[in-house]
XYZ file of C-alpha atoms in Angstrom:
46
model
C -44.081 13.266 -49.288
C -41.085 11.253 -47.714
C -43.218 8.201 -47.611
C -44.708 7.996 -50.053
C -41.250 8.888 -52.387
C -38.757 6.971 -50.421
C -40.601 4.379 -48.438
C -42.717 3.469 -51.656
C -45.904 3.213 -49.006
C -49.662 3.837 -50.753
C -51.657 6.572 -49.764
C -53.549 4.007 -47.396
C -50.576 3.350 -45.438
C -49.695 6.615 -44.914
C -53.106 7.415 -43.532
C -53.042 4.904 -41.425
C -49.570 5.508 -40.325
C -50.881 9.236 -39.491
C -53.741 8.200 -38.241
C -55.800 10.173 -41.094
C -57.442 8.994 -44.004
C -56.720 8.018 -47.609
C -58.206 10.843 -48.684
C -56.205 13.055 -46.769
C -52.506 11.846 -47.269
C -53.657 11.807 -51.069
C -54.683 15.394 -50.859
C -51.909 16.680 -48.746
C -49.277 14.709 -51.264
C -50.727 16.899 -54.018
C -50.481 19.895 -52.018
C -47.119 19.725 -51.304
C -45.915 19.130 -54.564
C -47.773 21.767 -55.960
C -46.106 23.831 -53.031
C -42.687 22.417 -54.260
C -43.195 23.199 -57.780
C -44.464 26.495 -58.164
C -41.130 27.034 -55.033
C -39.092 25.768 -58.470
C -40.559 28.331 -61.040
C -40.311 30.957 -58.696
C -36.527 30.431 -58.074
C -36.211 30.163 -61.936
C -37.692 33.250 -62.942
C -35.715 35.433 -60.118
């Protein structure tokens, strides 16, 4: 998530930067901000 929210980089670079594919830096993007959001309406609800 840091690069692609502070560094601006596609989901290419990132891939390539991790040696992993499009695809995957894509998916795991997704991933973690579904991770970080449902974190967010848990701590709201407590």
């Amino acid at each position: 998530m840091y690069l692609r929210l502070t560094a601006n980089l596609s989901f290419s670079q990132i891939g390539e930067i991790m040696d992993k594919s499009e695809n995957w830096a894509r998916v795991t993007f997704y991933r973690g901000k579904t991770r970080i959001k449902e974190a967010i309406e848990d701590e709201t609800t407590m």
